[in-house]
Coordinates of C-alpha atoms and ligand atoms in Angstrom, one line a residue:
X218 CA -30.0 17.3 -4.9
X219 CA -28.8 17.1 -8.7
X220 CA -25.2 16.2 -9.3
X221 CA -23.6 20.1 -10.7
X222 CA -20.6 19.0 -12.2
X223 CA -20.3 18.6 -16.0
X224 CA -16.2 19.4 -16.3
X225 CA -14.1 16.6 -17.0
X226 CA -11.5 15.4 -20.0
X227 CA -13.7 15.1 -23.2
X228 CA -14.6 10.8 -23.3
X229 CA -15.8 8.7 -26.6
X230 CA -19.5 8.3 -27.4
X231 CA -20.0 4.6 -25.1
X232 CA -16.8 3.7 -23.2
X233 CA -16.3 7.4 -22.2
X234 CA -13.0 7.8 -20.6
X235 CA -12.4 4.3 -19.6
X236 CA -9.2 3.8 -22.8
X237 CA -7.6 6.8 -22.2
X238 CA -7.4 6.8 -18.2
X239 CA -6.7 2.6 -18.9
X240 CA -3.6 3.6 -21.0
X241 CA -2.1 5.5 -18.8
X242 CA -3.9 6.0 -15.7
X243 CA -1.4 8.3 -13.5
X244 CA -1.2 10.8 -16.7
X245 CA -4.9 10.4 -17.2
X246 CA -5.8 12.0 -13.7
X247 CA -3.2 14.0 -13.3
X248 CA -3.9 15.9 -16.4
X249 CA -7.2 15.9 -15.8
X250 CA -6.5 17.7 -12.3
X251 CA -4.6 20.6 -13.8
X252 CA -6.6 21.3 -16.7
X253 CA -10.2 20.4 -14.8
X254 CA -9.5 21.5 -11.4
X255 CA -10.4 20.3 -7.7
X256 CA -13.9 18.2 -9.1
X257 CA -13.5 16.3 -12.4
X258 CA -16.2 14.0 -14.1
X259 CA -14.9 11.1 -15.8
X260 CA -16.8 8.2 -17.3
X261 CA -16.1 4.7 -17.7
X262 CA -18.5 3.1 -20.1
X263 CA -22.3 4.1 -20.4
X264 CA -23.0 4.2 -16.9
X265 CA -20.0 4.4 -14.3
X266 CA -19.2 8.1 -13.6
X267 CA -16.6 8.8 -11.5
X268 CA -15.2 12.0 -9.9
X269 CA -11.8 12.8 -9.2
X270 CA -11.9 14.9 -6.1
X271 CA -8.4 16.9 -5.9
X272 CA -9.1 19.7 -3.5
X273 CA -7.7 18.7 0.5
X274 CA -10.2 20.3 2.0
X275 CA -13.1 18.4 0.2
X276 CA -10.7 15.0 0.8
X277 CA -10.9 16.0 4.4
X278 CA -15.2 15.8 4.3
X279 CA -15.0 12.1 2.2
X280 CA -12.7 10.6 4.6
X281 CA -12.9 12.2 7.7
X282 CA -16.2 15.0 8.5
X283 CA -18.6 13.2 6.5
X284 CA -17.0 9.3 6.2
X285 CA -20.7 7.9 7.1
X286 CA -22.3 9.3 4.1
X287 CA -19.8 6.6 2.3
X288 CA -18.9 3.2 1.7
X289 CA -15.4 1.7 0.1
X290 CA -15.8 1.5 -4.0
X291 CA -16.0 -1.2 -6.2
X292 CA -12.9 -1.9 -6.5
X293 CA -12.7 -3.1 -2.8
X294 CA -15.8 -4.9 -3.2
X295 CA -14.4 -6.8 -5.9
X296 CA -11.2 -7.4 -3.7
X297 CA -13.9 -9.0 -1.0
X298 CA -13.5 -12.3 -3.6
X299 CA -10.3 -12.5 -2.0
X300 CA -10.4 -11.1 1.1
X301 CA -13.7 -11.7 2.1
X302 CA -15.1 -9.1 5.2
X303 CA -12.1 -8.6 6.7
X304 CA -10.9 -4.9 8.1
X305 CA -10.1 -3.8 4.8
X306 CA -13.7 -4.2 3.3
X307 CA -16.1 -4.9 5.6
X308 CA -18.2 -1.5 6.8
X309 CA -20.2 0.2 9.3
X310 CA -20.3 -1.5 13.0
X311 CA -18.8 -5.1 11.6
X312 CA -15.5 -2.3 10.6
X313 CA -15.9 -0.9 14.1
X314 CA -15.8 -4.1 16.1
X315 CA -13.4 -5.3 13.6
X316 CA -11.0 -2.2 14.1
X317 CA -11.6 -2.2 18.0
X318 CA -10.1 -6.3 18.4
X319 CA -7.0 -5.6 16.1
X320 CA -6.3 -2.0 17.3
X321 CA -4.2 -2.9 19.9
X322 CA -1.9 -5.5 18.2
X323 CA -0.4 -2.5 16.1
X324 CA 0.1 -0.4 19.0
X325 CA 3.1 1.6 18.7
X326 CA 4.8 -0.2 22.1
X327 CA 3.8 -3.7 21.2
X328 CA 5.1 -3.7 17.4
X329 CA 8.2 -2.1 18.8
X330 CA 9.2 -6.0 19.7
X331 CA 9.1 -6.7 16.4
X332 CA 12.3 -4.8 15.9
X333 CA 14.7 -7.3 15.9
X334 CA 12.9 -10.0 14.0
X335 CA 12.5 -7.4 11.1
X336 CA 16.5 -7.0 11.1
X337 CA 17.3 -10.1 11.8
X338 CA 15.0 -11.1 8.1
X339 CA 17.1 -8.6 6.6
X340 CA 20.6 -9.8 7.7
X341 CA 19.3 -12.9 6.5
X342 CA 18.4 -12.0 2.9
X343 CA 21.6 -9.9 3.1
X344 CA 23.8 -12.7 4.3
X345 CA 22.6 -14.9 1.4
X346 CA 23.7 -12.1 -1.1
X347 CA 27.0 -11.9 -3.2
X348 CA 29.0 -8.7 -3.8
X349 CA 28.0 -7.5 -7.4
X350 CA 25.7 -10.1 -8.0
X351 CA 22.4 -8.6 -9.7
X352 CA 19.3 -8.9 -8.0
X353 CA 15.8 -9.1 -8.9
X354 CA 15.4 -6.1 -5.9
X355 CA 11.7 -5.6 -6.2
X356 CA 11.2 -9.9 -5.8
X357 CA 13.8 -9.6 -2.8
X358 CA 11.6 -6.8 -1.0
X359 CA 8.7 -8.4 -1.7
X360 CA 9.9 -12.0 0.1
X361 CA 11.5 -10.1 2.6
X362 CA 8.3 -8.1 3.5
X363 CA 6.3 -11.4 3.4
X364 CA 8.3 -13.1 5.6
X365 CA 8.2 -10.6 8.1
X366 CA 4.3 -9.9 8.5
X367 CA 3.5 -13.4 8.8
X368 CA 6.3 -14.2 11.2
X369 CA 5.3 -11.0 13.6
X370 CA 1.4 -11.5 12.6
X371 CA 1.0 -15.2 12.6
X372 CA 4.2 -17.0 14.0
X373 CA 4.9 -18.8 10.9
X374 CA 7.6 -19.1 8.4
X375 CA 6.7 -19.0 4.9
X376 CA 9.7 -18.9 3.0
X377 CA 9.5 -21.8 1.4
X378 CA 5.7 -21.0 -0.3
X379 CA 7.4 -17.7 -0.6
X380 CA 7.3 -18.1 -4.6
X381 CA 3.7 -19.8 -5.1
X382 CA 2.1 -16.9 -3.1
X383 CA 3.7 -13.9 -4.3
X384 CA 2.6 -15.4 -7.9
X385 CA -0.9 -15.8 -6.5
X386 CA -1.0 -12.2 -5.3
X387 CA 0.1 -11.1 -8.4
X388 CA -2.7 -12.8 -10.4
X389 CA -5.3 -11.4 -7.8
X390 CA -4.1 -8.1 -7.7
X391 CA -4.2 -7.8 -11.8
X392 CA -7.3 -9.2 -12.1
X393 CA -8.9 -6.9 -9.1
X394 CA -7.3 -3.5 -10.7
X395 CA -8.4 -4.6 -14.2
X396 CA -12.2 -4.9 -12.6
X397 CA -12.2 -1.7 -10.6
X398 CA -12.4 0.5 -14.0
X399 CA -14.2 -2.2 -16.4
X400 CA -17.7 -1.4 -16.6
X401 CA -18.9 -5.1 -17.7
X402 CA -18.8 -7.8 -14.8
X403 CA -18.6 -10.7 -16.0
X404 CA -19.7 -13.6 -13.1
X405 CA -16.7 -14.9 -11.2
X406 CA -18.4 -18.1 -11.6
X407 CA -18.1 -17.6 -15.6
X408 CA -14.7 -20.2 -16.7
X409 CA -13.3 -17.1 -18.7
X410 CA -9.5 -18.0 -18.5
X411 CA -9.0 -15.1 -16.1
X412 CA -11.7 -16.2 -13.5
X413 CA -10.2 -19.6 -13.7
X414 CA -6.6 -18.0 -13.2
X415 CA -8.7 -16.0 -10.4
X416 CA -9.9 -18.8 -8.6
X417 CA -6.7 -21.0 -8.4
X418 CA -4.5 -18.0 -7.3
X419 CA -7.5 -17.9 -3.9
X420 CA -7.0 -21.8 -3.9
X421 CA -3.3 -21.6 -3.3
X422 CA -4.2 -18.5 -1.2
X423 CA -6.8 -20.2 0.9
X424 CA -4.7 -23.6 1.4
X425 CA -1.5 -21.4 3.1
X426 CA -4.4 -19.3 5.0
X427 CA -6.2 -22.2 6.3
X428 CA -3.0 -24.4 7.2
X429 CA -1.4 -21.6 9.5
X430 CA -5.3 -21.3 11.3
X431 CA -5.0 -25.5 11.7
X432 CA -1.5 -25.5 12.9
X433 CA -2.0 -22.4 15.6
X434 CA -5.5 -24.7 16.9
X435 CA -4.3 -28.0 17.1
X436 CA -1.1 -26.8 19.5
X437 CA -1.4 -26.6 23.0
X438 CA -0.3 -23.2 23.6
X439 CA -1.9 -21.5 21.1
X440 CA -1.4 -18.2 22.9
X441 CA 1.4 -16.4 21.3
X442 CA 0.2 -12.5 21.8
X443 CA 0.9 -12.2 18.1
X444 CA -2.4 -11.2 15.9
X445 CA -3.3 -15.0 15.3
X446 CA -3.9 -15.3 18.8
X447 CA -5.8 -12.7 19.4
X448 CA -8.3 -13.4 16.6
X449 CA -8.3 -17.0 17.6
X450 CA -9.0 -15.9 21.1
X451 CA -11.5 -13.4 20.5
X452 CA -14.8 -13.4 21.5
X453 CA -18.2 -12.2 21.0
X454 CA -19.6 -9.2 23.3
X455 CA -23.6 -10.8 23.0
X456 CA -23.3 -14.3 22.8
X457 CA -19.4 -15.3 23.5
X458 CA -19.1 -17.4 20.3
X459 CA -16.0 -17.3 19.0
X460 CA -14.8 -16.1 15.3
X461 CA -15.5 -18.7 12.3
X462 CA -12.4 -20.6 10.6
X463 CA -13.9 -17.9 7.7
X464 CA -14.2 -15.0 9.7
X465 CA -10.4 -15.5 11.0
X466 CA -9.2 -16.5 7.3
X467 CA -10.7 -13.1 6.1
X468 CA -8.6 -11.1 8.7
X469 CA -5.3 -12.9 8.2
X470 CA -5.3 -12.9 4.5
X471 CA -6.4 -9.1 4.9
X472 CA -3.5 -8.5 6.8
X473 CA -1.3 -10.8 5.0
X474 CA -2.2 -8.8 1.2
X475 CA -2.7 -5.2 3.0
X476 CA 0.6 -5.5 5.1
X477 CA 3.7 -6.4 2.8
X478 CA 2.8 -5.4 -0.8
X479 CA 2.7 -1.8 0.2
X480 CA 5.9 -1.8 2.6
X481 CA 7.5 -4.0 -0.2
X482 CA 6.6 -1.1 -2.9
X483 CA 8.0 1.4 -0.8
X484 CA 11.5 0.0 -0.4
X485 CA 12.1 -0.9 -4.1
X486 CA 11.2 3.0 -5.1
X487 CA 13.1 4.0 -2.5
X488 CA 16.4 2.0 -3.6
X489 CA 15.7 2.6 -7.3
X490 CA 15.6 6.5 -6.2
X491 CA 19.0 6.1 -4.3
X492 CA 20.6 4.9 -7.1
X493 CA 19.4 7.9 -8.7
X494 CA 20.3 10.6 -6.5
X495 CA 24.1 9.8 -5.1
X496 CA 24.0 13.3 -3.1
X497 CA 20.7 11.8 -1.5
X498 CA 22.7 8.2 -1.1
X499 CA 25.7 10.0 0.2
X500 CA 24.1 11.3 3.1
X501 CA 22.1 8.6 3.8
X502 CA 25.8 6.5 4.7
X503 CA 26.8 9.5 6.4
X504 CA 23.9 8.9 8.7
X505 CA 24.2 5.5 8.8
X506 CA 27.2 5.1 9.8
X507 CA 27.0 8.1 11.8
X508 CA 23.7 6.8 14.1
X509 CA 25.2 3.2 14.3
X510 CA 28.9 3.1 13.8
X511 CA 28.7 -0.5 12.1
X512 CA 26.2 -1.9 14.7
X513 CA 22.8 -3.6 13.7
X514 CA 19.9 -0.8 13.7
X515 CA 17.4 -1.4 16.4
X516 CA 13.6 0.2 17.3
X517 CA 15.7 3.1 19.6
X518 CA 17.7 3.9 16.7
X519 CA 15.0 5.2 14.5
X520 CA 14.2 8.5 15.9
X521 CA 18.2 9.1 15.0
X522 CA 17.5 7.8 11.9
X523 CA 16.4 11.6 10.8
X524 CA 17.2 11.5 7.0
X525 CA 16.3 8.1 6.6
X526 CA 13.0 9.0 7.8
X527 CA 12.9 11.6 5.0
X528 CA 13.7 9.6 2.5
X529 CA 11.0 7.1 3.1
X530 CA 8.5 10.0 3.3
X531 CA 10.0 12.0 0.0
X532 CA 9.5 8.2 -1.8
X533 CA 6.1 7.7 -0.7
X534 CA 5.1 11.2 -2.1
X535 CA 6.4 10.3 -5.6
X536 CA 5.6 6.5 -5.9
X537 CA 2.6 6.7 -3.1
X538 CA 2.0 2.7 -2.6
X539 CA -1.5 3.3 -2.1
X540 CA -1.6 5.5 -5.3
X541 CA -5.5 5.8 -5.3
X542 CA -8.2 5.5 -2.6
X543 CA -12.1 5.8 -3.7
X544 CA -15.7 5.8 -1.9
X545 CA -19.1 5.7 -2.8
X546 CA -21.4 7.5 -1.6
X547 CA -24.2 5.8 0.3
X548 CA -26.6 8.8 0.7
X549 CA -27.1 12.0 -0.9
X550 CA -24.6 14.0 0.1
X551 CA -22.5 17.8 0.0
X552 CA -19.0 18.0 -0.5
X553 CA -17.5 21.3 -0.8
X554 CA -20.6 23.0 -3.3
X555 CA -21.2 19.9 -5.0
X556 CA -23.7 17.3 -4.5
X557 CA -23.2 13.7 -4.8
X558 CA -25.9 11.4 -5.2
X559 CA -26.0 7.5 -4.0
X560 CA -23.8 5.1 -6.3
X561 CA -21.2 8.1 -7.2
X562 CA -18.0 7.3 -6.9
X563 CA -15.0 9.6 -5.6
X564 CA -11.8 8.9 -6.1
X565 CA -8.9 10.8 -4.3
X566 CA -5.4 10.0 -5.9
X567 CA -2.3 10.8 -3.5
X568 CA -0.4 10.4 -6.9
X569 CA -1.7 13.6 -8.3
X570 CA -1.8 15.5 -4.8
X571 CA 1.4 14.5 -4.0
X572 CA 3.0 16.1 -6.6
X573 CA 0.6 19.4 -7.0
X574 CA 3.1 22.7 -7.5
X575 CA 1.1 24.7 -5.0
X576 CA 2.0 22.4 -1.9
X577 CA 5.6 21.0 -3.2
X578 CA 7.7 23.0 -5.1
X579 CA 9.6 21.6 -7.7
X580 CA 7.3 18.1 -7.2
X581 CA 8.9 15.6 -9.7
X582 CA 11.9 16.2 -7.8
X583 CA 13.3 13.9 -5.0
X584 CA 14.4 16.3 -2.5
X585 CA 14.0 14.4 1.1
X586 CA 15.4 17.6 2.0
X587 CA 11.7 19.4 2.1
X588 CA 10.8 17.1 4.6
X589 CA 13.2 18.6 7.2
X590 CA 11.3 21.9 8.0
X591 CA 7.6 21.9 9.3
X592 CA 6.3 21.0 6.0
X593 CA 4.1 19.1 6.6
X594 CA 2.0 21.4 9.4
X595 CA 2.0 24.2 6.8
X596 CA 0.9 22.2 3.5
X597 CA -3.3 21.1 4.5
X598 CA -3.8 17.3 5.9
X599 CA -5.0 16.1 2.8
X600 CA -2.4 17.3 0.3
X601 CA 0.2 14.5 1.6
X602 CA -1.8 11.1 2.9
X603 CA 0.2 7.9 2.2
X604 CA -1.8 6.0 4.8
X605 CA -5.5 7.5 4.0
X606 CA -7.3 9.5 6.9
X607 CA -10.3 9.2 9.4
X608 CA -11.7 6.3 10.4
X609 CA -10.0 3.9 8.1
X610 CA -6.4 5.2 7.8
X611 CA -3.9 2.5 8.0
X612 CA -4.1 0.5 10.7
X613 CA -0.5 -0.8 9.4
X614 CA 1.4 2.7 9.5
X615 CA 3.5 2.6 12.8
X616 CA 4.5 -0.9 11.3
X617 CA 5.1 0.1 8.0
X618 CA 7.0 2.7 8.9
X619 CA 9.5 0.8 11.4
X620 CA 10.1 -1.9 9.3
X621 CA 10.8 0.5 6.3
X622 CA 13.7 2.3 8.0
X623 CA 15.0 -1.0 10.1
X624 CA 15.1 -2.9 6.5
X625 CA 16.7 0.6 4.7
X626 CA 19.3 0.5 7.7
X627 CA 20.1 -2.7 7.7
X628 CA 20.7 -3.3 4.2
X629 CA 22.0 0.2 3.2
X630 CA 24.8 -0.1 6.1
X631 CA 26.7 -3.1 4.1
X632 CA 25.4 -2.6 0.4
X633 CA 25.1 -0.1 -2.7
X634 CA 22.3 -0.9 -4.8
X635 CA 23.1 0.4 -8.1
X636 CA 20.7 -0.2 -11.2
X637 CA 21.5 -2.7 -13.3
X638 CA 23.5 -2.0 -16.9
X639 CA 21.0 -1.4 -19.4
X640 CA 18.1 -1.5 -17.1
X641 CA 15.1 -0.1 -19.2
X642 CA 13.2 3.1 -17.7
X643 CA 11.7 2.3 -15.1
X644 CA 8.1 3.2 -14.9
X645 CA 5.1 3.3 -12.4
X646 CA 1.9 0.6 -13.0
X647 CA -0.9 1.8 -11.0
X648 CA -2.5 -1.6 -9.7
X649 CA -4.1 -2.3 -6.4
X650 CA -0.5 -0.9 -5.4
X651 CA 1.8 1.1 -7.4
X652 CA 4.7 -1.0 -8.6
X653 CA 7.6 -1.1 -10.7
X654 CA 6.4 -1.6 -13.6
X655 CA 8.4 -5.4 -14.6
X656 CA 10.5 -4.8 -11.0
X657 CA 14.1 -3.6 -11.0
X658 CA 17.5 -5.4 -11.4
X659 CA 20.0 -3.9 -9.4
X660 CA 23.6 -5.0 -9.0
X661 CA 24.6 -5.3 -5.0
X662 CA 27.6 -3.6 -4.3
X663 CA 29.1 -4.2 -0.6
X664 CA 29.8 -0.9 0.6
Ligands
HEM710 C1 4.0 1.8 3.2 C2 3.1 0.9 3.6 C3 1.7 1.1 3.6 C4 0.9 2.0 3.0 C5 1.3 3.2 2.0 C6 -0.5 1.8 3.3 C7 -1.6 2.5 2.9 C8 -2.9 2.3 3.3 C9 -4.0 3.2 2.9 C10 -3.9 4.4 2.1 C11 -5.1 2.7 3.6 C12 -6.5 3.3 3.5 C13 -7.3 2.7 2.4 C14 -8.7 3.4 2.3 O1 -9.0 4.3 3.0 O2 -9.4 3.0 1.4 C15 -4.7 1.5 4.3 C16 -5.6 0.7 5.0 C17 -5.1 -0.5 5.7 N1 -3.9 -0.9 5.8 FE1 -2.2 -0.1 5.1 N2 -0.5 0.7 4.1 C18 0.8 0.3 4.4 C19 1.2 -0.8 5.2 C20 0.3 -1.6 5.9 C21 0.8 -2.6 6.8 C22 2.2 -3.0 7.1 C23 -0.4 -3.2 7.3 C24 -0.5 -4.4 8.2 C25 0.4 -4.8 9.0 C26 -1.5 -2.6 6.7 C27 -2.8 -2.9 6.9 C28 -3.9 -2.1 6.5 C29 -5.3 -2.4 6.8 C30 -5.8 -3.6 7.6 C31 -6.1 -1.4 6.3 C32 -7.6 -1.2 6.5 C33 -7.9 -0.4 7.7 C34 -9.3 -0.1 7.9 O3 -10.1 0.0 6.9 O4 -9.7 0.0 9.1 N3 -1.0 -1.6 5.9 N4 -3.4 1.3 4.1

């Protein structure tokens, strides 16, 4: 099979597309989707050639019909410096085996008792707030979120590291996204002044990792049904050895980076588009305190919680948290009428399908109101995928999404976030996650 696709945004003679999509890399693919259509070529230096795969149906074979003729990109190998095998980068039967022990620790019923430990982190961080104080909102969410997957995950409270990790995530999470489109590697084990920043920000990683593992070991009743346990607890099918001090640390830190970053992202958009949208905010009180005349939400709530819902999903379809998800193919292989051979990468962005004309109208608008109707059974699968598809969709979503309305509930029931005076725009920066570009200040208004 020879690769048949030659379209693609017109590059320079050696770094090809990499300055241009580096820029800017939301405008980059997006205009490359409209004016090159569902498969585009771009190139990142001599060799790296990437395609930009924007048609649902062909998203559907890559992630879900023909998953095994892939394997995750580099980008997520370069992440494995961090995260090591865990669910989030390991592959083939190690993913299976891997996916089959946590399953059941996100399963709908048993994250439902997380509930009230996820409000009661938010009346906390509320509690400790003063009315029309300004707040650094996108640092709050991201404590908040923190907090809460490694007290439900792990049974520990890490409030007090809170600021020393959320700096080392942020080092790691630049220096992953800036690998994932260079096409020079240099050796992690080369002392540029980013692999040293590299390595410290897994140091200070590592020595919160590994302390929460020695703590949960050395006490008596280790058993705590929470993740930790589990992982702790597990044991091999063959030989009945149980997982590595390595092996565990891979899978918490996975969990620990994969599950509060993302929920974190969500929540800031979400306020920052409240603020923007007062006939969207107004109804979203009126629901409030509607559902739970003035009581604390709780997991039975959220079902009631009908336009909060839709506001969560109308956020993550303009600021997607996972803004970009890629493969490589493993094996020759047919997608749609194009061939693909080993080493190709495809990358599927839910930035640019999320906001295609022909499946939302009007797209840069927020309108949680489209979400009302059955939207989302007459648009394809693959033209709205926050949480991926197939065998690796989010293992994280049921969670994700409770905590994103309990903490929106919780918080929006007493305050009014209203963007700080003389805020500058506030703009998207694609990295690992989507973020706020330099976060948002927003003055706290009690309602
Ligand atoms: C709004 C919040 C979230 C979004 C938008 C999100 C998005 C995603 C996406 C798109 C993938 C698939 C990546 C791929 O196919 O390459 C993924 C995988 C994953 N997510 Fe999430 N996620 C969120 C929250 C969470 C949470 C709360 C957790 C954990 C508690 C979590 C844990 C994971 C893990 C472990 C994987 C890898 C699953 C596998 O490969 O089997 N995520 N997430």
């Amino acid at each position: 099979m020879t690769n048949n696709i030659t379209t693609g945004p017109r590059g320079l003679p050696i770094s090809g597309n990499l300055f241009a999509f580096r820029k800017d890399p939301l405008g980059f693919l997006q205009k490359a989707a409209k004016e090159h259509g569902d498969v585009v070529h771009i190139r990142f230096g001599p060799q790296r050639h990437i395609y930009l795969i924007s048609n649902p149906e062909y998203i559907k074979e890559v992630l879900v019909t023909k998953q095994s003729s892939f394997h995750k990109a580099k980008g997520l190998r370069t992440a494995k410096a961090v995260i090591g095998e865990g669910l989030l980068t390991s592959e083939g039967k190690k993913h299976l085996r891997q996916r089959r022990l946590i399953q059941p620790v996100f399963h709908k019923q048993r994250i439902a008792a997380y509930g009230d430990r996820m409000v009661e982190f938010a009346k906390n961080l509320i509690d400790g707030w003063q009315d029309r104080e300004e707040r650094l909102i996108t640092q709050d969410m991201m404590e908040l979120t923190l907090a809460i997957i490694t007290d439900t995950m792990f049974g520990i409270d890490v409030r007090q590291d809170v600021h020393d990790i959320g700096h080392a995530i942020d080092v790691g999470m630049h220096y992953v996204s800036r690998r994932a489109s260079s096409f020079i590697d240099i050796p992690l084990a080369v002392p540029t002044k980013s692999n040293r920043e590299f390595q410290h920000a897994i140091e200070v990683l590592d020595k919160t990792i590994y302390h929460i593992i020695e703590e949960r070991r050395s006490q008596s009743e280790p058993e705590r049904g929470d993740l930790l346990s589990m992982l702790l607890a597990a044991r091999d099918e063959m030989n009945g050895t149980g997982m590595t001090d390595q092996e565990v640390r891979d899978q918490v830190m996975t969990i620990f980076i994969a599950g509060h970053e993302t929920t974190a992202n969500t929540l800031s958009w979400t306020w920052y588009l409240l603020s923007q949208h007062p006939e969207v905010e107004r109804r979203f009180w009126d629901e409030l305190d509607n559902v739970l005349e003035g009581r604390l939400p709780t997991v039975d709530d959220i079902p009631s919680l009908t336009y909060t819902n839709n506001i969560l999903w109308e956020a993550m379809r303009l600021y997607p948290p996972a803004w970009s998800i890629s493969r490589e193919a493993v094996e020759p292989v047919q997608i749609g009428e194009y061939c693909f051979e080993p080493g190709e990468t495809l990358m599927m962005s839910q930035y640019v399908m999320h906001r295609k004309e022909e499946y939302f109208e009007n797209p840069d608008r927020f309108f949680p109101e489209r979400f009302e109707g059955d939207i989302l059974k007459r648009i394809p699968q693959f033209a709205y995928f926050p949480f991926g598809g197939g065998p690796r969709i989010c293992i994280g979503n049921n969670f994700a999404l409770m905590e994103a309305v309990l903490l929106l509930a919780t918080i929006g029931q007493r305050y009014k976030l209203e963007l700080a005076p003389n805020h500058p725009s506030v703009e998207p920066e694609p990295l690992v996650t989507l973020r706020p570009k330099k976060g948002i200040r927003m003055v706290v208004k009690q309602r």
